[in-house]
Short mmCIF file of C-alpha atoms in Angstrom, two decimals:
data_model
loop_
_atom_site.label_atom_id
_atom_site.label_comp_id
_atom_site.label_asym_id
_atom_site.label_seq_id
_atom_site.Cartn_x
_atom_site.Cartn_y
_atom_site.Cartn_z
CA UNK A 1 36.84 12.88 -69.59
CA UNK A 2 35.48 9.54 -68.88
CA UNK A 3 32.29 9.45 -68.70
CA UNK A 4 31.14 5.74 -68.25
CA UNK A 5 32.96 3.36 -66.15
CA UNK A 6 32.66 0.14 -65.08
CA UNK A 7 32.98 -0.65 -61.02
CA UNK A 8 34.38 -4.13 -60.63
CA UNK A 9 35.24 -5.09 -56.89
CA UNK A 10 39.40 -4.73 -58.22
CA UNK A 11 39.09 -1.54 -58.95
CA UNK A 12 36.77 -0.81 -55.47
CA UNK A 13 39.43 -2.13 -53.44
CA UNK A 14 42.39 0.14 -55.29
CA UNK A 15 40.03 3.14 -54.65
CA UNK A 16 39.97 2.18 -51.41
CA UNK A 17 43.61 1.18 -50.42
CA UNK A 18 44.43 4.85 -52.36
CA UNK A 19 42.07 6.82 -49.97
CA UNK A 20 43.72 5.06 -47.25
CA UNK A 21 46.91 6.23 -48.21
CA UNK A 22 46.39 9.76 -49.07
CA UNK A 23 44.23 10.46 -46.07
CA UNK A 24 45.00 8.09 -43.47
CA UNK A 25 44.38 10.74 -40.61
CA UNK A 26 41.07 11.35 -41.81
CA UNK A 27 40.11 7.84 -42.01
CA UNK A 28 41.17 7.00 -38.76
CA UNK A 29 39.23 10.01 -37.32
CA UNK A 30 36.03 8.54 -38.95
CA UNK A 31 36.85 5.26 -37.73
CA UNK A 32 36.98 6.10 -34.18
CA UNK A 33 34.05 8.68 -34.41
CA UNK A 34 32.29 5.19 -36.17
CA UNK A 35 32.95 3.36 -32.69
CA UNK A 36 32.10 6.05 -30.43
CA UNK A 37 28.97 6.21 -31.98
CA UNK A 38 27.66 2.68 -32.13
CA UNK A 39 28.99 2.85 -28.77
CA UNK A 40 26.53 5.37 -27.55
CA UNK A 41 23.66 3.44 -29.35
CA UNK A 42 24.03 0.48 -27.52
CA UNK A 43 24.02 2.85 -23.80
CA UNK A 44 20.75 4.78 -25.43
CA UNK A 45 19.26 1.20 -25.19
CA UNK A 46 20.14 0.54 -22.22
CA UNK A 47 18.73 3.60 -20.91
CA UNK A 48 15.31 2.82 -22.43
CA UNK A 49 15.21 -0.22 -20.67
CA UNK A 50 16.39 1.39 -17.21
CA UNK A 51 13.82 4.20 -18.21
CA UNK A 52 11.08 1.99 -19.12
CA UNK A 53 12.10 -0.03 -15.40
CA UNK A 54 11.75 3.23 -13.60
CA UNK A 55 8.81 4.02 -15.23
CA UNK A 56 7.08 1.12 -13.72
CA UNK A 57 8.95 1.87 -10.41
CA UNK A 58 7.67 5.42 -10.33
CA UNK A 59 4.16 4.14 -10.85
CA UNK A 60 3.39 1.48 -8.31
CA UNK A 61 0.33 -0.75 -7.78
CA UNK A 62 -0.66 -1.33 -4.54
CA UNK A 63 -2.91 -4.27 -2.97
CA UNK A 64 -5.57 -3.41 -0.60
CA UNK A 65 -7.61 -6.27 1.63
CA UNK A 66 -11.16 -6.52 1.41
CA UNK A 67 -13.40 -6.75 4.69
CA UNK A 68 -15.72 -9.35 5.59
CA UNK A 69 -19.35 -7.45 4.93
CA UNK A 70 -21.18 -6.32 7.63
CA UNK A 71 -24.30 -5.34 8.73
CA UNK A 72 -25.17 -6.46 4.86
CA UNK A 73 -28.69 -8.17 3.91
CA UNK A 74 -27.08 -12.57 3.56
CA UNK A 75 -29.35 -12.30 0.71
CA UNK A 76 -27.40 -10.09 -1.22
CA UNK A 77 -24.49 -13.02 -1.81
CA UNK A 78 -22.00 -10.28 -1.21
CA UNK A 79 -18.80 -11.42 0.77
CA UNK A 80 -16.00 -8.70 1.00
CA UNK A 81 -15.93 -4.71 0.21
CA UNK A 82 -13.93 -1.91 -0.10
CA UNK A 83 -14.56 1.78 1.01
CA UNK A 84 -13.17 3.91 -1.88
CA UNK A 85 -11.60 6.64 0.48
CA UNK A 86 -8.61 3.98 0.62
CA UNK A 87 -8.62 3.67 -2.94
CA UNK A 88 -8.21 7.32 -3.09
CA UNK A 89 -5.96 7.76 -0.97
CA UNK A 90 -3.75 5.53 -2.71
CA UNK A 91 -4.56 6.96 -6.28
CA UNK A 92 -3.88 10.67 -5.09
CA UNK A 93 0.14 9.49 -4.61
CA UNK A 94 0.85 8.34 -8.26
CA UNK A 95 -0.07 4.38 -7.27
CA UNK A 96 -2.38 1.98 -9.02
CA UNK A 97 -4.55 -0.29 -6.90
CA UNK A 98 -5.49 -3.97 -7.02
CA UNK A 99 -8.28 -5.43 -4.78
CA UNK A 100 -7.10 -8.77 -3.16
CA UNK A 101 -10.27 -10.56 -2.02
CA UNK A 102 -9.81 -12.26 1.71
CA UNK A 103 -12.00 -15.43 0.06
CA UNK A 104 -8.81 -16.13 -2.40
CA UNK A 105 -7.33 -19.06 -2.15
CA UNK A 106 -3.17 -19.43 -1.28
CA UNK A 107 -2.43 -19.69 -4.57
CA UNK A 108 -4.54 -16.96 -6.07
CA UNK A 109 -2.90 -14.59 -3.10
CA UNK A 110 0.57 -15.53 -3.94
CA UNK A 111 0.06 -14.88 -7.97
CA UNK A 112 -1.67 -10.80 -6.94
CA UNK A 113 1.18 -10.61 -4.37
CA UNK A 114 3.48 -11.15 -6.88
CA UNK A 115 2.42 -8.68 -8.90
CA UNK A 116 1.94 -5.63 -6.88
CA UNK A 117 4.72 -3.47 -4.75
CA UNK A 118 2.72 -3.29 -1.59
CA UNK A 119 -0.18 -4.34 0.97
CA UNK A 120 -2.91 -2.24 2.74
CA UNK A 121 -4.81 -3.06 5.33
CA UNK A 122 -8.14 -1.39 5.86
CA UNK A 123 -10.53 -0.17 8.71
CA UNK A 124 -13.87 -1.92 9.39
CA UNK A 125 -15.72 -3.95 11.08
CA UNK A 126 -15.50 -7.66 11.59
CA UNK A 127 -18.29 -10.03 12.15
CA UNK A 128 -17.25 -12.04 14.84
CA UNK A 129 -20.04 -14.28 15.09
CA UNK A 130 -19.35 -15.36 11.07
CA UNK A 131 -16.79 -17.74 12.56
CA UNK A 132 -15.38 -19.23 9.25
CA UNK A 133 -15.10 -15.79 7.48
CA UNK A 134 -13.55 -14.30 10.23
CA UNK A 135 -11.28 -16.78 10.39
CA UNK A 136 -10.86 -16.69 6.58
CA UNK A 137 -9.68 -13.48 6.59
CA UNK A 138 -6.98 -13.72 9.81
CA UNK A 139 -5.25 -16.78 7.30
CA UNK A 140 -5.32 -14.29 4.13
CA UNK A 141 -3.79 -11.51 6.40
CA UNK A 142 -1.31 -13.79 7.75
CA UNK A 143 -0.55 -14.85 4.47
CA UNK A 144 0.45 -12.02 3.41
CA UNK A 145 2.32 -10.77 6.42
CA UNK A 146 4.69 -14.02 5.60
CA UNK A 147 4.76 -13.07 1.92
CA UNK A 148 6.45 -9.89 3.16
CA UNK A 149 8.54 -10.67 5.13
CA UNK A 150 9.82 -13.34 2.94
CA UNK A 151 10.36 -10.51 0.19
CA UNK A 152 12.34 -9.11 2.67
CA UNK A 153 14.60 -11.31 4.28
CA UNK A 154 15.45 -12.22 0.89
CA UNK A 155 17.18 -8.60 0.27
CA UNK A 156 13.69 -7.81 -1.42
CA UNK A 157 11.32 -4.66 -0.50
CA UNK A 158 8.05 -5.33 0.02
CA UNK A 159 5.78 -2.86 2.37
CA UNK A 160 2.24 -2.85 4.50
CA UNK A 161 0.44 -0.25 5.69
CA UNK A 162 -2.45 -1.02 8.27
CA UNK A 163 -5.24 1.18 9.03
CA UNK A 164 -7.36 1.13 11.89
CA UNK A 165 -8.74 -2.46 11.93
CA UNK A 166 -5.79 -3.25 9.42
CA UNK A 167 -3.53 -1.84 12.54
CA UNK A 168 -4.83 -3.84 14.83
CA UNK A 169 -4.49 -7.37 13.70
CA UNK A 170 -1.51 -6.02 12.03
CA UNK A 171 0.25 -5.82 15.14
CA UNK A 172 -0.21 -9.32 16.42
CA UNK A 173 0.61 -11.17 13.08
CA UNK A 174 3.93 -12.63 14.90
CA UNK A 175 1.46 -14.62 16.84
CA UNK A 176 -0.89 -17.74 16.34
CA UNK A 177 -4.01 -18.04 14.11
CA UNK A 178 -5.74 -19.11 17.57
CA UNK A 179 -3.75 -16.59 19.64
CA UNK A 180 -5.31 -13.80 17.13
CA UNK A 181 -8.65 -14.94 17.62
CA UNK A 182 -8.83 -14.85 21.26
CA UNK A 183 -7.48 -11.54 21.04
CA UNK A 184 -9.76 -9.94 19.74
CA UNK A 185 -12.76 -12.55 20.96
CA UNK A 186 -11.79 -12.55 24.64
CA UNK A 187 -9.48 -9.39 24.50
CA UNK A 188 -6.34 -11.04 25.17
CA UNK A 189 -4.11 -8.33 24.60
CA UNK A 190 -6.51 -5.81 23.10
CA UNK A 191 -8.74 -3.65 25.55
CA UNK A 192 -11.89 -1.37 25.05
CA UNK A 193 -10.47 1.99 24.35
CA UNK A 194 -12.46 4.36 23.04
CA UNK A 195 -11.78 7.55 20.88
CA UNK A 196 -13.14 9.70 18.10
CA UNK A 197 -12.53 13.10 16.61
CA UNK A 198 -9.73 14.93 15.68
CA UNK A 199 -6.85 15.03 17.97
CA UNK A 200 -3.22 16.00 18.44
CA UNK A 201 -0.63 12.66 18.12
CA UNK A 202 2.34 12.40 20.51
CA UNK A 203 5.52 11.24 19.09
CA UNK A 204 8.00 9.57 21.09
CA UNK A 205 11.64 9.01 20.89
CA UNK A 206 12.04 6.75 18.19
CA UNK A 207 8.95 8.75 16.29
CA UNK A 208 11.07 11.53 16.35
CA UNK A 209 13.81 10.30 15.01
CA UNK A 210 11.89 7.93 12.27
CA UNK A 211 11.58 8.35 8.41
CA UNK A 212 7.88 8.24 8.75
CA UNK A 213 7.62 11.51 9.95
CA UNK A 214 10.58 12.95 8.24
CA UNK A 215 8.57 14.68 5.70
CA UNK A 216 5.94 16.35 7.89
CA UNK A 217 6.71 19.24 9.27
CA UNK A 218 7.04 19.78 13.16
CA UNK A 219 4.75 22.22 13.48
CA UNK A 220 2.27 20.45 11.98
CA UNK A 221 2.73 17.56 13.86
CA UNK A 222 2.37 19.70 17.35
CA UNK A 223 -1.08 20.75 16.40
CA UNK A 224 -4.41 18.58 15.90
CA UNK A 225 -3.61 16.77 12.78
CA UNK A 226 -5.61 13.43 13.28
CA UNK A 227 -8.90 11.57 13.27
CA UNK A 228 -9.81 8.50 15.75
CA UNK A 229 -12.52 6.64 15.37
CA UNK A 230 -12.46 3.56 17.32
CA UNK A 231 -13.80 1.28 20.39
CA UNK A 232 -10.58 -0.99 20.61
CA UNK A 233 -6.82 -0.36 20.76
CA UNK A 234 -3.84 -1.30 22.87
CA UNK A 235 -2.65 0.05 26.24
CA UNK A 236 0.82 0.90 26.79
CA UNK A 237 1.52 -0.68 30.12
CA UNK A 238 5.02 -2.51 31.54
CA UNK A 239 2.71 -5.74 31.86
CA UNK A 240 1.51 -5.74 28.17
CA UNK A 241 5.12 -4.92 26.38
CA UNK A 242 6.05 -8.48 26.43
CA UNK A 243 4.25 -9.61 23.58
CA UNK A 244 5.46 -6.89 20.73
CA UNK A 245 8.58 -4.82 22.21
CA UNK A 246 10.83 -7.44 20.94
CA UNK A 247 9.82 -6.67 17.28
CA UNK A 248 7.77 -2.98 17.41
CA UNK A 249 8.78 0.51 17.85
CA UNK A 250 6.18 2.52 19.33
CA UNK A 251 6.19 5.71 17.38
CA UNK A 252 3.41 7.73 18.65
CA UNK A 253 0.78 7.28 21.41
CA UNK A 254 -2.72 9.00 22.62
CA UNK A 255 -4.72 9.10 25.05
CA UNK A 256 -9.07 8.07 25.21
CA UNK A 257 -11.51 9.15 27.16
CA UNK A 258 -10.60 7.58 30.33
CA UNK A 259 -6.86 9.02 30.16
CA UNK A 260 -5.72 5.26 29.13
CA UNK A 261 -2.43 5.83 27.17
CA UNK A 262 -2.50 3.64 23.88
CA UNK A 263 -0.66 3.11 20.69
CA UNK A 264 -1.66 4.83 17.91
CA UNK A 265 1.53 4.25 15.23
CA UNK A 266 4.19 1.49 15.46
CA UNK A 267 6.52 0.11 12.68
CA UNK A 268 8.49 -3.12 12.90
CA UNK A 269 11.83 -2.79 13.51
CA UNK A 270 12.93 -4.97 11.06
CA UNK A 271 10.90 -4.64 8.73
CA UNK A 272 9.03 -1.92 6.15
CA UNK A 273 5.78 -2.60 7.69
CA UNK A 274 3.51 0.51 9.43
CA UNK A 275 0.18 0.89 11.61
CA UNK A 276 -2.00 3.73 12.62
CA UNK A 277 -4.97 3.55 14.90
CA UNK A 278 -6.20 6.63 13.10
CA UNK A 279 -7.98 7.52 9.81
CA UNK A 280 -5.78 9.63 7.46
CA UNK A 281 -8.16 8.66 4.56
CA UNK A 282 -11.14 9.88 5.96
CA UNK A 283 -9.96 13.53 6.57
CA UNK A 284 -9.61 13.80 2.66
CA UNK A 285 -12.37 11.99 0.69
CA UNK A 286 -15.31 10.99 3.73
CA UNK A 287 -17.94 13.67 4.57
CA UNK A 288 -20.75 12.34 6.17
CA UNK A 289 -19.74 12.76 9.75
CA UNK A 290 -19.27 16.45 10.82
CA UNK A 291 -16.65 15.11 13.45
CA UNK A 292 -14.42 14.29 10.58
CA UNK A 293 -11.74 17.53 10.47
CA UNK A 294 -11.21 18.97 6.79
CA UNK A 295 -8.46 21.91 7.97
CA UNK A 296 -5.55 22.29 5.93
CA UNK A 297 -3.04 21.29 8.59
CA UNK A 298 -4.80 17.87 8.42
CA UNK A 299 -5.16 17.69 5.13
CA UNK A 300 -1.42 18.18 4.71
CA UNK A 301 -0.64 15.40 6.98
CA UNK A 302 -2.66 12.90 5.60
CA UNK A 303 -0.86 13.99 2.19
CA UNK A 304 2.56 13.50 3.50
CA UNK A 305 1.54 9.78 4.79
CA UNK A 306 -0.25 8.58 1.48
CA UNK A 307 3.34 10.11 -0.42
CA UNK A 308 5.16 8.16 2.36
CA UNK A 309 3.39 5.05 1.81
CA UNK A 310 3.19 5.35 -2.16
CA UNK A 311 7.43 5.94 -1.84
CA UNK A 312 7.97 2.83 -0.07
CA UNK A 313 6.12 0.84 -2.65
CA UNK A 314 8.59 2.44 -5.23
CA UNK A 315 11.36 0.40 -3.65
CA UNK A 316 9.80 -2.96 -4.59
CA UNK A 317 10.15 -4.42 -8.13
CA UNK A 318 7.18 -6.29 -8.70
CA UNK A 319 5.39 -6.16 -12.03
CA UNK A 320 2.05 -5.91 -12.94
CA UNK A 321 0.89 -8.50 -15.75
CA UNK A 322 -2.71 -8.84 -15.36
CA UNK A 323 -4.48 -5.39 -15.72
CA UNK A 324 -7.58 -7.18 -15.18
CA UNK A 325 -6.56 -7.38 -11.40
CA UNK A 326 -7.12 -3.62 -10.84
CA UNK A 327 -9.81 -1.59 -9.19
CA UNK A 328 -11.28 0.10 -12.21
CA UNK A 329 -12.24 -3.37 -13.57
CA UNK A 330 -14.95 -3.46 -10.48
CA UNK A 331 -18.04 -2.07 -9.90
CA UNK A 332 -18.04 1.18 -7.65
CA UNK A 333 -21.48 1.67 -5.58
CA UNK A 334 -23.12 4.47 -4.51
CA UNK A 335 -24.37 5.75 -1.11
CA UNK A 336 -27.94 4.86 -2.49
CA UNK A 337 -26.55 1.57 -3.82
CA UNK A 338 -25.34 0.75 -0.73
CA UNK A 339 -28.29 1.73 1.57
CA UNK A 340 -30.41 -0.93 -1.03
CA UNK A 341 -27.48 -3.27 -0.01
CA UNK A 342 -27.60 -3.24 4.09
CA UNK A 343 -29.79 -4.41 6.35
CA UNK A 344 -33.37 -2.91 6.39
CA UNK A 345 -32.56 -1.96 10.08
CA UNK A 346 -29.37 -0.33 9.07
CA UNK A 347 -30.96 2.03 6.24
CA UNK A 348 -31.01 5.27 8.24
CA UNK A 349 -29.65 8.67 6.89
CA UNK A 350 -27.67 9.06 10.23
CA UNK A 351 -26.03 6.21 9.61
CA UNK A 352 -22.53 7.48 8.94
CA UNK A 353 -20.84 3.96 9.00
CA UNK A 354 -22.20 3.16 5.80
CA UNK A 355 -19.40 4.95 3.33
CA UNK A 356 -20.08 7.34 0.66
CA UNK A 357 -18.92 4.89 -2.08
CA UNK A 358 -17.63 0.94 -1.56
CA UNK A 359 -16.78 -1.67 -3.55
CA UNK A 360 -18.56 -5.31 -2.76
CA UNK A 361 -17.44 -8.41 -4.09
CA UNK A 362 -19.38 -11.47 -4.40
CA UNK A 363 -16.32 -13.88 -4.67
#
């Protein structure tokens, strides 16, 4: 026996040329086995990235427009807010939220917009007699409303959801910054219609037959499963389709107190972009008026529209790279915050228009 011997590279590369030899089956088994494997480490890396891709897919962020303040002491410096029933709403679908400020500059709009996978547009109020912030805020929204549909002429996704208020300048975006203003100034197109409480939507053809209502259940649907609360809204009348049947489908429609049919949910037909006169956030996270419904079969629709809304966003592959830009990096106030923040006039326990928590912003 040999006990101690040398390895030189010669004698490495006989060893190695004999192993060939004598089992050249088995070495060509672990060669291939070799490949297959290195193979499957360069797909498990691939997958990681696809995963990590989803990941952020699955997870959205979502912009929401702040209102011009109202009824709010001038003292306080405060120029936007945010009730934090939309925030929830949001939040409750798996979605992240980002506060764009209407008193943003283009630029500042364009880097948030790039960074989130969707826009809502709030209820409110507007102070019409604020000219210049009123104004402010029709360029931001129409900003935006190009942004999108930018995104998605260019084979992009890129969705908006307007609420209330948000629905109602929502719908005339096609139209000029002056056009807007009259509108709701001189009610061009917009009349006083008047509704609130919970109510029963009527779908109509194309409602029926459109993805926004896919996942809610009929029966639902046939019963009370809404909540209105507003003084404007738009007639449906042969004399006033001009102006949006070329690009809106009507989906559903109501009724107010005078029997005036109106639209209460419309989508664009060419684009992902939705409105509802109604208040699905309200029905799950606002309880200070008792004419707000808290049933299950609303509750369940308002569910099925925030999961709607949150799985639209999913399509759109914008990435967030400023954390700093979302919600929980602002100050949340409280009912008793707030009431210190309105008017003196306006500080009233029956005052249900003040929310039970807001964001303001002093930007």
């Amino acid at each position: 026996m040999i006990k101690n011997v040398i390895v030189t590279k010669k004698l490495k590369r006989k060893l190695k040329k004999k192993y060939k030899i004598k089992n050249k089956k088995k070495y060509k088994t672990i060669k291939k086995i070799r490949k297959k494997f290195s193979k499957k480490k360069k797909k498990g890396k691939k997958v990681k990235i696809c995963v990590e891709k989803t990941c952020v897919y699955k997870n959205p962020v979502i912009g929401i427009l702040t209102v011009p303040v109202y009824k709010v002491d001038r003292n306080r410096n405060l120029k936007s807010y945010l009730p934090d029933s939309y925030v929830k709403w949001i939040q409750m679908s798996g979605a992240r939220v980002v506060p764009i400020l209407f008193t943003w500059n283009n630029k500042k709009l364009l880097s948030v917009l790039n960074q989130v996978n969707g826009v809502l547009f709030p209820g409110g109020n507007v102070d019409y007699s604020k000219k210049n912030d009123y104004m402010k805020y029709i360029k931001s929204f129409q900003f935006i409303f190009n942004y999108a549909k930018n995104r998605n002429n260019r084979k992009g996704y890129f969705p908006l959801w307007g609420t209330c208020l948000g629905f109602q300048f929502l719908i005339t975006m096609n139209l000029s910054l002056e056009e807007i203003y009259k509108n709701f100034r001189h009610n061009l197109f917009i009349k006083n219609i008047r509704n609130k409480g919970a109510s029963k939507i009527y779908l109509t053809n194309k409602g029926k037959n459109s993805k926004f209502f896919s996942n809610i259940q009929d029966s639902k649907l046939s019963k009370k499963s809404i909540y209105l609360n507003h003084r404007n809204g738009y007639p449906i009348l042969k004399t006033n389709e001009c102006w949006y049947k070329k690009y809106l489908d009507i989906l559903t429609y109501n009724y107010d107190i005078n029997k005036i049919k109106y639209i209460t949910t419309f989508k664009y037909k060419k684009y992902p972009f939705y409105g509802v006169q109604y208040h699905p956030e309200k029905i799950m996270f606002e309880w200070l008026d008792p004419l707000i419904p808290h049933s299950q079969n609303f509750l369940d629709v308002s569910k099925k529209m925030s999961e709607f809304f949150v799985k639209e966003c999913k399509k759109s592959n914008n990435i967030l790279k400023d954390k700093n830009l979302l919600i929980s990096y602002y100050h949340l106030y409280s009912r008793p915050e707030a009431y210190y923040i309105v008017k003196k006039k306006e500080r009233q326990q029956k005052n249900n228009s003040i929310f039970e928590q807001s964001y303001y912003f002093r930007q």
